[in-house]
């Protein structure tokens, strides 16, 4: 069964450093998303991406965050200057069309120290 | 409103049925989903239902939707220890773009 692949599975970074979280969505999917889950809390929407541009973003997704689809397969989330409160599990998801379910990756656990 | 609410914990004995409940406040929900999250793992899509349906069955899983009361439930028949996980309901709303709004999650513990 097709999967959404995320790397790395766990990243530790120092406060103020830039991080890039990587995702390979399912190949025939057109809609791409990032969500995050702070430990013990809800899964929260960050951003959606379609047709090579951001279609929606939440208030969490401020100027420190950016997304990119640099080629036909990768979808990345960059945090420019990490803060302690960015520590969370970050999930990438993709969807083929506007009907049907999202497929989530297994997540990247980001720890900011 | 934005809220999707679930009870936090449910404990059942192996072999019994589990019923996990979810209430949502936005009447424009179009699709409603159930996801399973095992410890340290990602979100596994279990099933979803379109808002014009009131029931969907898939093997051991039965989803019931009461749109009037904005209530969604997931019934797991013959619950096994491997079903122990956190279960999230989530919805997509008309005019809400394509984003999922997740519930708080219900931790299901299956005891022998």
PDB file of C-alpha atoms in Angstrom:
ATOM      1  CA  UNK A   1       0.000   0.000   0.000  1.00  0.00           C
ATOM      2  CA  UNK A   2       1.362   3.458  -0.888  1.00  0.00           C
ATOM      3  CA  UNK A   3       2.844   5.401   2.009  1.00  0.00           C
ATOM      4  CA  UNK A   4       3.765   8.926   2.927  1.00  0.00           C
ATOM      5  CA  UNK A   5       7.404   8.879   4.005  1.00  0.00           C
ATOM      6  CA  UNK A   6       8.906  11.350   6.464  1.00  0.00           C
ATOM      7  CA  UNK A   7      12.530  11.888   7.390  1.00  0.00           C
ATOM      8  CA  UNK A   8      14.120  12.083   9.843  1.00  0.00           C
ATOM      9  CA  UNK A   9      12.014  10.250  12.399  1.00  0.00           C
ATOM     10  CA  UNK A  10      13.574  12.251  15.202  1.00  0.00           C
ATOM     11  CA  UNK A  11      15.540  15.496  15.105  1.00  0.00           C
ATOM     12  CA  UNK A  12      17.146  17.376  17.967  1.00  0.00           C
ATOM     13  CA  UNK A  13      18.159  20.957  17.316  1.00  0.00           C
ATOM     14  CA  UNK A  14      19.373  23.928  19.275  1.00  0.00           C
ATOM     15  CA  UNK A  15      17.106  26.909  19.767  1.00  0.00           C
ATOM     16  CA  UNK A  16      17.602  29.433  16.986  1.00  0.00           C
ATOM     17  CA  UNK A  17      18.745  26.887  14.436  1.00  0.00           C
ATOM     18  CA  UNK A  18      16.992  26.223  11.159  1.00  0.00           C
ATOM     19  CA  UNK A  19      15.444  22.824  10.534  1.00  0.00           C
ATOM     20  CA  UNK A  20      14.012  21.230   7.429  1.00  0.00           C
ATOM     21  CA  UNK A  21      11.564  18.390   7.779  1.00  0.00           C
ATOM     22  CA  UNK A  22      11.171  16.233   4.712  1.00  0.00           C
ATOM     23  CA  UNK A  23       8.224  14.357   3.301  1.00  0.00           C
ATOM     24  CA  UNK A  24       7.613  12.267   0.222  1.00  0.00           C
ATOM     25  CA  UNK A  25       3.851  12.220  -0.415  1.00  0.00           C
ATOM     26  CA  UNK A  26       2.091   9.501  -2.366  1.00  0.00           C
ATOM     27  CA  UNK A  27       2.998   9.940  -6.001  1.00  0.00           C
ATOM     28  CA  UNK A  28      -0.429  10.584  -7.554  1.00  0.00           C
ATOM     29  CA  UNK A  29      -1.650  12.817  -4.734  1.00  0.00           C
ATOM     30  CA  UNK A  30      -2.270  16.480  -5.398  1.00  0.00           C
ATOM     31  CA  UNK A  31      -2.934  18.008  -1.968  1.00  0.00           C
ATOM     32  CA  UNK A  32      -0.249  18.204   0.699  1.00  0.00           C
ATOM     33  CA  UNK A  33      -0.401  19.180   4.348  1.00  0.00           C
ATOM     34  CA  UNK A  34       1.625  19.679   7.480  1.00  0.00           C
ATOM     35  CA  UNK A  35       0.146  19.147  10.924  1.00  0.00           C
ATOM     36  CA  UNK A  36       1.775  19.138  14.318  1.00  0.00           C
ATOM     37  CA  UNK A  37       1.040  17.546  17.665  1.00  0.00           C
ATOM     38  CA  UNK A  38       2.579  18.937  20.803  1.00  0.00           C
ATOM     39  CA  UNK A  39       3.030  16.153  23.333  1.00  0.00           C
ATOM     40  CA  UNK A  40      -0.280  15.242  24.931  1.00  0.00           C
ATOM     41  CA  UNK A  41      -2.260  17.725  22.860  1.00  0.00           C
ATOM     42  CA  UNK A  42      -4.480  17.781  19.791  1.00  0.00           C
ATOM     43  CA  UNK A  43      -3.243  17.403  16.259  1.00  0.00           C
ATOM     44  CA  UNK A  44      -3.216  20.922  14.792  1.00  0.00           C
ATOM     45  CA  UNK A  45      -3.333  22.057  11.190  1.00  0.00           C
ATOM     46  CA  UNK A  46      -0.377  24.110   9.974  1.00  0.00           C
ATOM     47  CA  UNK A  47      -0.614  24.496   6.215  1.00  0.00           C
ATOM     48  CA  UNK A  48      -2.100  23.071   3.040  1.00  0.00           C
ATOM     49  CA  UNK A  49      -0.454  23.158  -0.378  1.00  0.00           C
ATOM     50  CA  UNK A  50      -1.947  22.627  -3.798  1.00  0.00           C
ATOM     51  CA  UNK A  51      -0.867  23.458  -7.323  1.00  0.00           C
ATOM     52  CA  UNK A  52       2.522  24.659  -6.098  1.00  0.00           C
ATOM     53  CA  UNK A  53       1.206  27.204  -3.673  1.00  0.00           C
ATOM     54  CA  UNK A  54      -0.112  27.512  -0.150  1.00  0.00           C
ATOM     55  CA  UNK A  55      -3.891  27.211  -0.177  1.00  0.00           C
ATOM     56  CA  UNK A  56      -4.452  27.767   3.530  1.00  0.00           C
ATOM     57  CA  UNK A  57      -2.400  28.292   6.668  1.00  0.00           C
ATOM     58  CA  UNK A  58      -3.173  28.528  10.350  1.00  0.00           C
ATOM     59  CA  UNK A  59      -2.157  31.248  12.775  1.00  0.00           C
ATOM     60  CA  UNK A  60       0.613  28.931  13.979  1.00  0.00           C
ATOM     61  CA  UNK A  61       2.219  29.089  10.541  1.00  0.00           C
ATOM     62  CA  UNK A  62       3.943  32.442  10.946  1.00  0.00           C
ATOM     63  CA  UNK A  63       6.897  33.957   9.093  1.00  0.00           C
ATOM     64  CA  UNK A  64       9.265  31.461  10.692  1.00  0.00           C
ATOM     65  CA  UNK A  65       7.646  28.646   8.727  1.00  0.00           C
ATOM     66  CA  UNK A  66       7.810  27.926   5.028  1.00  0.00           C
ATOM     67  CA  UNK A  67       6.961  25.021   2.747  1.00  0.00           C
ATOM     68  CA  UNK A  68       8.352  23.992  -0.567  1.00  0.00           C
ATOM     69  CA  UNK A  69       7.886  21.330  -3.179  1.00  0.00           C
ATOM     70  CA  UNK A  70      11.310  21.567  -4.791  1.00  0.00           C
ATOM     71  CA  UNK A  71      10.793  18.711  -7.227  1.00  0.00           C
ATOM     72  CA  UNK A  72       8.063  16.297  -8.214  1.00  0.00           C
ATOM     73  CA  UNK A  73       8.382  14.135  -5.133  1.00  0.00           C
ATOM     74  CA  UNK A  74       9.491  16.015  -2.011  1.00  0.00           C
ATOM     75  CA  UNK A  75       7.475  18.344   0.204  1.00  0.00           C
ATOM     76  CA  UNK A  76       9.436  20.162   2.914  1.00  0.00           C
ATOM     77  CA  UNK A  77       8.655  22.212   6.001  1.00  0.00           C
ATOM     78  CA  UNK A  78      11.312  24.687   7.078  1.00  0.00           C
ATOM     79  CA  UNK A  79      11.454  26.416  10.442  1.00  0.00           C
ATOM     80  CA  UNK A  80      13.929  29.269  10.196  1.00  0.00           C
ATOM     81  CA  UNK A  81      14.785  29.947  13.810  1.00  0.00           C
ATOM     82  CA  UNK A  82      13.445  27.270  16.103  1.00  0.00           C
ATOM     83  CA  UNK A  83      11.958  28.023  19.498  1.00  0.00           C
ATOM     84  CA  UNK A  84      11.477  25.706  22.444  1.00  0.00           C
ATOM     85  CA  UNK A  85       7.735  25.707  21.817  1.00  0.00           C
ATOM     86  CA  UNK A  86       8.278  24.303  18.316  1.00  0.00           C
ATOM     87  CA  UNK A  87       9.057  20.961  19.949  1.00  0.00           C
ATOM     88  CA  UNK A  88       6.356  18.626  18.659  1.00  0.00           C
ATOM     89  CA  UNK A  89       5.606  15.740  16.353  1.00  0.00           C
ATOM     90  CA  UNK A  90       5.210  17.036  12.816  1.00  0.00           C
ATOM     91  CA  UNK A  91       3.036  15.052  10.444  1.00  0.00           C
ATOM     92  CA  UNK A  92       2.960  15.324   6.700  1.00  0.00           C
ATOM     93  CA  UNK A  93      -0.183  14.196   4.881  1.00  0.00           C
ATOM     94  CA  UNK A  94      -1.352  13.933   1.301  1.00  0.00           C
ATOM     95  CA  UNK A  95      -4.627  13.448  -0.441  1.00  0.00           C
ATOM     96  CA  UNK A  96      -5.413  12.530  -4.028  1.00  0.00           C
ATOM     97  CA  UNK A  97      -8.454  14.752  -4.481  1.00  0.00           C
ATOM     98  CA  UNK A  98     -11.079  16.617  -2.565  1.00  0.00           C
ATOM     99  CA  UNK A  99     -12.945  13.383  -1.784  1.00  0.00           C
ATOM    100  CA  UNK A 100     -11.537  10.622   0.274  1.00  0.00           C
ATOM    101  CA  UNK A 101      -9.112  10.241   3.094  1.00  0.00           C
ATOM    102  CA  UNK A 102      -5.819  11.778   3.994  1.00  0.00           C
ATOM    103  CA  UNK A 103      -2.770   9.542   4.293  1.00  0.00           C
ATOM    104  CA  UNK A 104      -0.403  10.599   7.049  1.00  0.00           C
ATOM    105  CA  UNK A 105       3.264   9.890   7.405  1.00  0.00           C
ATOM    106  CA  UNK A 106       4.689   8.422  10.586  1.00  0.00           C
ATOM    107  CA  UNK A 107       5.885  11.829  11.732  1.00  0.00           C
ATOM    108  CA  UNK A 108       9.095  13.603  12.686  1.00  0.00           C
ATOM    109  CA  UNK A 109       9.624  14.240  16.363  1.00  0.00           C
ATOM    110  CA  UNK A 110      11.335  17.612  16.659  1.00  0.00           C
ATOM    111  CA  UNK A 111      13.017  18.419  19.958  1.00  0.00           C
ATOM    112  CA  UNK A 112      14.336  21.952  20.415  1.00  0.00           C
ATOM    113  CA  UNK A 113      16.836  22.318  23.249  1.00  0.00           C
TER     114      UNK A 113
ATOM    115  CA  UNK B   1     -17.422  26.762  16.293  1.00  0.00           C
ATOM    116  CA  UNK B   2     -14.155  24.933  16.054  1.00  0.00           C
ATOM    117  CA  UNK B   3     -14.537  22.257  18.692  1.00  0.00           C
ATOM    118  CA  UNK B   4     -14.492  18.536  18.161  1.00  0.00           C
ATOM    119  CA  UNK B   5     -14.781  16.839  21.531  1.00  0.00           C
ATOM    120  CA  UNK B   6     -14.114  13.326  22.732  1.00  0.00           C
ATOM    121  CA  UNK B   7     -13.951  11.649  26.114  1.00  0.00           C
ATOM    122  CA  UNK B   8     -10.339  11.151  27.164  1.00  0.00           C
ATOM    123  CA  UNK B   9     -10.267   7.508  28.241  1.00  0.00           C
ATOM    124  CA  UNK B  10     -12.058   4.249  27.644  1.00  0.00           C
ATOM    125  CA  UNK B  11     -11.212   0.902  29.171  1.00  0.00           C
ATOM    126  CA  UNK B  12     -12.723  -2.362  27.933  1.00  0.00           C
ATOM    127  CA  UNK B  13     -12.099  -6.074  28.345  1.00  0.00           C
ATOM    128  CA  UNK B  14     -10.729  -8.091  25.460  1.00  0.00           C
ATOM    129  CA  UNK B  15     -13.572  -9.527  23.400  1.00  0.00           C
ATOM    130  CA  UNK B  16     -16.061  -6.819  24.389  1.00  0.00           C
ATOM    131  CA  UNK B  17     -17.241  -4.069  22.060  1.00  0.00           C
ATOM    132  CA  UNK B  18     -15.786  -0.576  22.383  1.00  0.00           C
ATOM    133  CA  UNK B  19     -17.742   2.535  21.550  1.00  0.00           C
ATOM    134  CA  UNK B  20     -15.796   5.757  21.152  1.00  0.00           C
ATOM    135  CA  UNK B  21     -17.857   8.912  20.930  1.00  0.00           C
ATOM    136  CA  UNK B  22     -17.246  12.272  19.321  1.00  0.00           C
ATOM    137  CA  UNK B  23     -19.279  15.451  19.206  1.00  0.00           C
ATOM    138  CA  UNK B  24     -18.701  18.295  16.838  1.00  0.00           C
ATOM    139  CA  UNK B  25     -20.150  21.760  16.747  1.00  0.00           C
ATOM    140  CA  UNK B  26     -19.968  22.801  13.114  1.00  0.00           C
ATOM    141  CA  UNK B  27     -22.999  21.762  11.085  1.00  0.00           C
ATOM    142  CA  UNK B  28     -21.069  22.301   7.848  1.00  0.00           C
ATOM    143  CA  UNK B  29     -18.953  19.187   8.397  1.00  0.00           C
ATOM    144  CA  UNK B  30     -18.835  17.258   5.139  1.00  0.00           C
ATOM    145  CA  UNK B  31     -16.562  14.313   5.875  1.00  0.00           C
ATOM    146  CA  UNK B  32     -15.879  12.798   9.276  1.00  0.00           C
ATOM    147  CA  UNK B  33     -12.893  10.566   9.930  1.00  0.00           C
ATOM    148  CA  UNK B  34     -11.551   8.175  12.511  1.00  0.00           C
ATOM    149  CA  UNK B  35      -7.795   7.865  12.954  1.00  0.00           C
ATOM    150  CA  UNK B  36      -5.819   5.518  15.183  1.00  0.00           C
ATOM    151  CA  UNK B  37      -2.503   6.473  16.755  1.00  0.00           C
ATOM    152  CA  UNK B  38      -0.367   3.850  18.446  1.00  0.00           C
ATOM    153  CA  UNK B  39       2.367   4.975  20.875  1.00  0.00           C
ATOM    154  CA  UNK B  40       5.111   6.871  19.068  1.00  0.00           C
ATOM    155  CA  UNK B  41       3.538   6.212  15.693  1.00  0.00           C
ATOM    156  CA  UNK B  42       1.722   8.174  13.026  1.00  0.00           C
ATOM    157  CA  UNK B  43      -1.967   8.574  12.294  1.00  0.00           C
ATOM    158  CA  UNK B  44      -3.589   5.608  10.633  1.00  0.00           C
ATOM    159  CA  UNK B  45      -6.839   6.239   8.800  1.00  0.00           C
ATOM    160  CA  UNK B  46      -9.411   3.708   9.974  1.00  0.00           C
ATOM    161  CA  UNK B  47     -12.538   4.826   8.195  1.00  0.00           C
ATOM    162  CA  UNK B  48     -14.499   7.868   7.156  1.00  0.00           C
ATOM    163  CA  UNK B  49     -18.100   8.760   6.473  1.00  0.00           C
ATOM    164  CA  UNK B  50     -19.733  11.353   4.294  1.00  0.00           C
ATOM    165  CA  UNK B  51     -22.159  13.589   6.121  1.00  0.00           C
ATOM    166  CA  UNK B  52     -25.198  12.407   4.157  1.00  0.00           C
ATOM    167  CA  UNK B  53     -24.698   8.869   5.460  1.00  0.00           C
ATOM    168  CA  UNK B  54     -25.782   7.686   8.879  1.00  0.00           C
ATOM    169  CA  UNK B  55     -23.873   4.431   9.103  1.00  0.00           C
ATOM    170  CA  UNK B  56     -20.858   2.722   7.629  1.00  0.00           C
ATOM    171  CA  UNK B  57     -19.568  -0.733   8.449  1.00  0.00           C
ATOM    172  CA  UNK B  58     -16.127  -2.069   7.675  1.00  0.00           C
ATOM    173  CA  UNK B  59     -15.314  -5.471   9.183  1.00  0.00           C
ATOM    174  CA  UNK B  60     -15.088  -4.935  12.960  1.00  0.00           C
ATOM    175  CA  UNK B  61     -15.671  -1.207  12.688  1.00  0.00           C
ATOM    176  CA  UNK B  62     -19.067   0.492  12.618  1.00  0.00           C
ATOM    177  CA  UNK B  63     -19.411   4.251  12.309  1.00  0.00           C
ATOM    178  CA  UNK B  64     -22.669   5.891  13.290  1.00  0.00           C
ATOM    179  CA  UNK B  65     -23.448   9.510  12.479  1.00  0.00           C
ATOM    180  CA  UNK B  66     -26.301  11.468  14.026  1.00  0.00           C
ATOM    181  CA  UNK B  67     -26.171  14.697  12.106  1.00  0.00           C
ATOM    182  CA  UNK B  68     -29.044  16.272  14.034  1.00  0.00           C
ATOM    183  CA  UNK B  69     -27.177  15.856  17.330  1.00  0.00           C
ATOM    184  CA  UNK B  70     -23.739  16.325  15.704  1.00  0.00           C
ATOM    185  CA  UNK B  71     -22.620  13.047  17.217  1.00  0.00           C
ATOM    186  CA  UNK B  72     -20.265  10.507  15.684  1.00  0.00           C
ATOM    187  CA  UNK B  73     -19.331   7.150  17.154  1.00  0.00           C
ATOM    188  CA  UNK B  74     -16.931   4.350  16.343  1.00  0.00           C
ATOM    189  CA  UNK B  75     -17.811   0.869  17.477  1.00  0.00           C
ATOM    190  CA  UNK B  76     -15.088  -1.760  17.516  1.00  0.00           C
ATOM    191  CA  UNK B  77     -16.476  -5.282  17.784  1.00  0.00           C
ATOM    192  CA  UNK B  78     -14.521  -8.024  19.550  1.00  0.00           C
ATOM    193  CA  UNK B  79     -11.895  -5.580  20.834  1.00  0.00           C
ATOM    194  CA  UNK B  80      -8.363  -6.982  20.942  1.00  0.00           C
ATOM    195  CA  UNK B  81      -5.243  -5.880  22.822  1.00  0.00           C
ATOM    196  CA  UNK B  82      -3.857  -4.639  19.515  1.00  0.00           C
ATOM    197  CA  UNK B  83      -6.683  -2.113  19.416  1.00  0.00           C
ATOM    198  CA  UNK B  84      -5.152  -0.261  22.381  1.00  0.00           C
ATOM    199  CA  UNK B  85      -4.289   3.187  21.020  1.00  0.00           C
ATOM    200  CA  UNK B  86      -5.512   6.767  20.871  1.00  0.00           C
ATOM    201  CA  UNK B  87      -8.465   7.284  18.537  1.00  0.00           C
ATOM    202  CA  UNK B  88      -9.067  10.673  16.964  1.00  0.00           C
ATOM    203  CA  UNK B  89     -12.160  11.847  15.190  1.00  0.00           C
ATOM    204  CA  UNK B  90     -11.709  14.661  12.698  1.00  0.00           C
ATOM    205  CA  UNK B  91     -13.848  16.560  10.269  1.00  0.00           C
ATOM    206  CA  UNK B  92     -13.641  18.665   7.147  1.00  0.00           C
ATOM    207  CA  UNK B  93     -16.026  21.595   6.855  1.00  0.00           C
ATOM    208  CA  UNK B  94     -17.604  23.437   3.977  1.00  0.00           C
ATOM    209  CA  UNK B  95     -15.695  26.674   3.598  1.00  0.00           C
ATOM    210  CA  UNK B  96     -12.935  25.363   5.832  1.00  0.00           C
ATOM    211  CA  UNK B  97     -10.627  24.601   2.976  1.00  0.00           C
ATOM    212  CA  UNK B  98      -9.340  21.088   3.012  1.00  0.00           C
ATOM    213  CA  UNK B  99      -8.011  21.042   6.532  1.00  0.00           C
ATOM    214  CA  UNK B 100      -8.906  18.454   9.113  1.00  0.00           C
ATOM    215  CA  UNK B 101     -10.018  19.603  12.541  1.00  0.00           C
ATOM    216  CA  UNK B 102      -9.112  16.949  15.076  1.00  0.00           C
ATOM    217  CA  UNK B 103     -10.785  15.988  18.291  1.00  0.00           C
ATOM    218  CA  UNK B 104      -8.954  15.702  21.565  1.00  0.00           C
ATOM    219  CA  UNK B 105      -8.433  11.956  21.176  1.00  0.00           C
ATOM    220  CA  UNK B 106      -9.707   9.006  23.222  1.00  0.00           C
ATOM    221  CA  UNK B 107      -7.196   6.628  24.761  1.00  0.00           C
ATOM    222  CA  UNK B 108      -8.544   3.091  24.496  1.00  0.00           C
ATOM    223  CA  UNK B 109      -7.086   0.546  26.889  1.00  0.00           C
ATOM    224  CA  UNK B 110      -7.949  -3.092  26.312  1.00  0.00           C
ATOM    225  CA  UNK B 111      -7.539  -5.329  29.339  1.00  0.00           C
ATOM    226  CA  UNK B 112      -7.248  -9.098  29.412  1.00  0.00           C
TER     227      UNK B 112
END
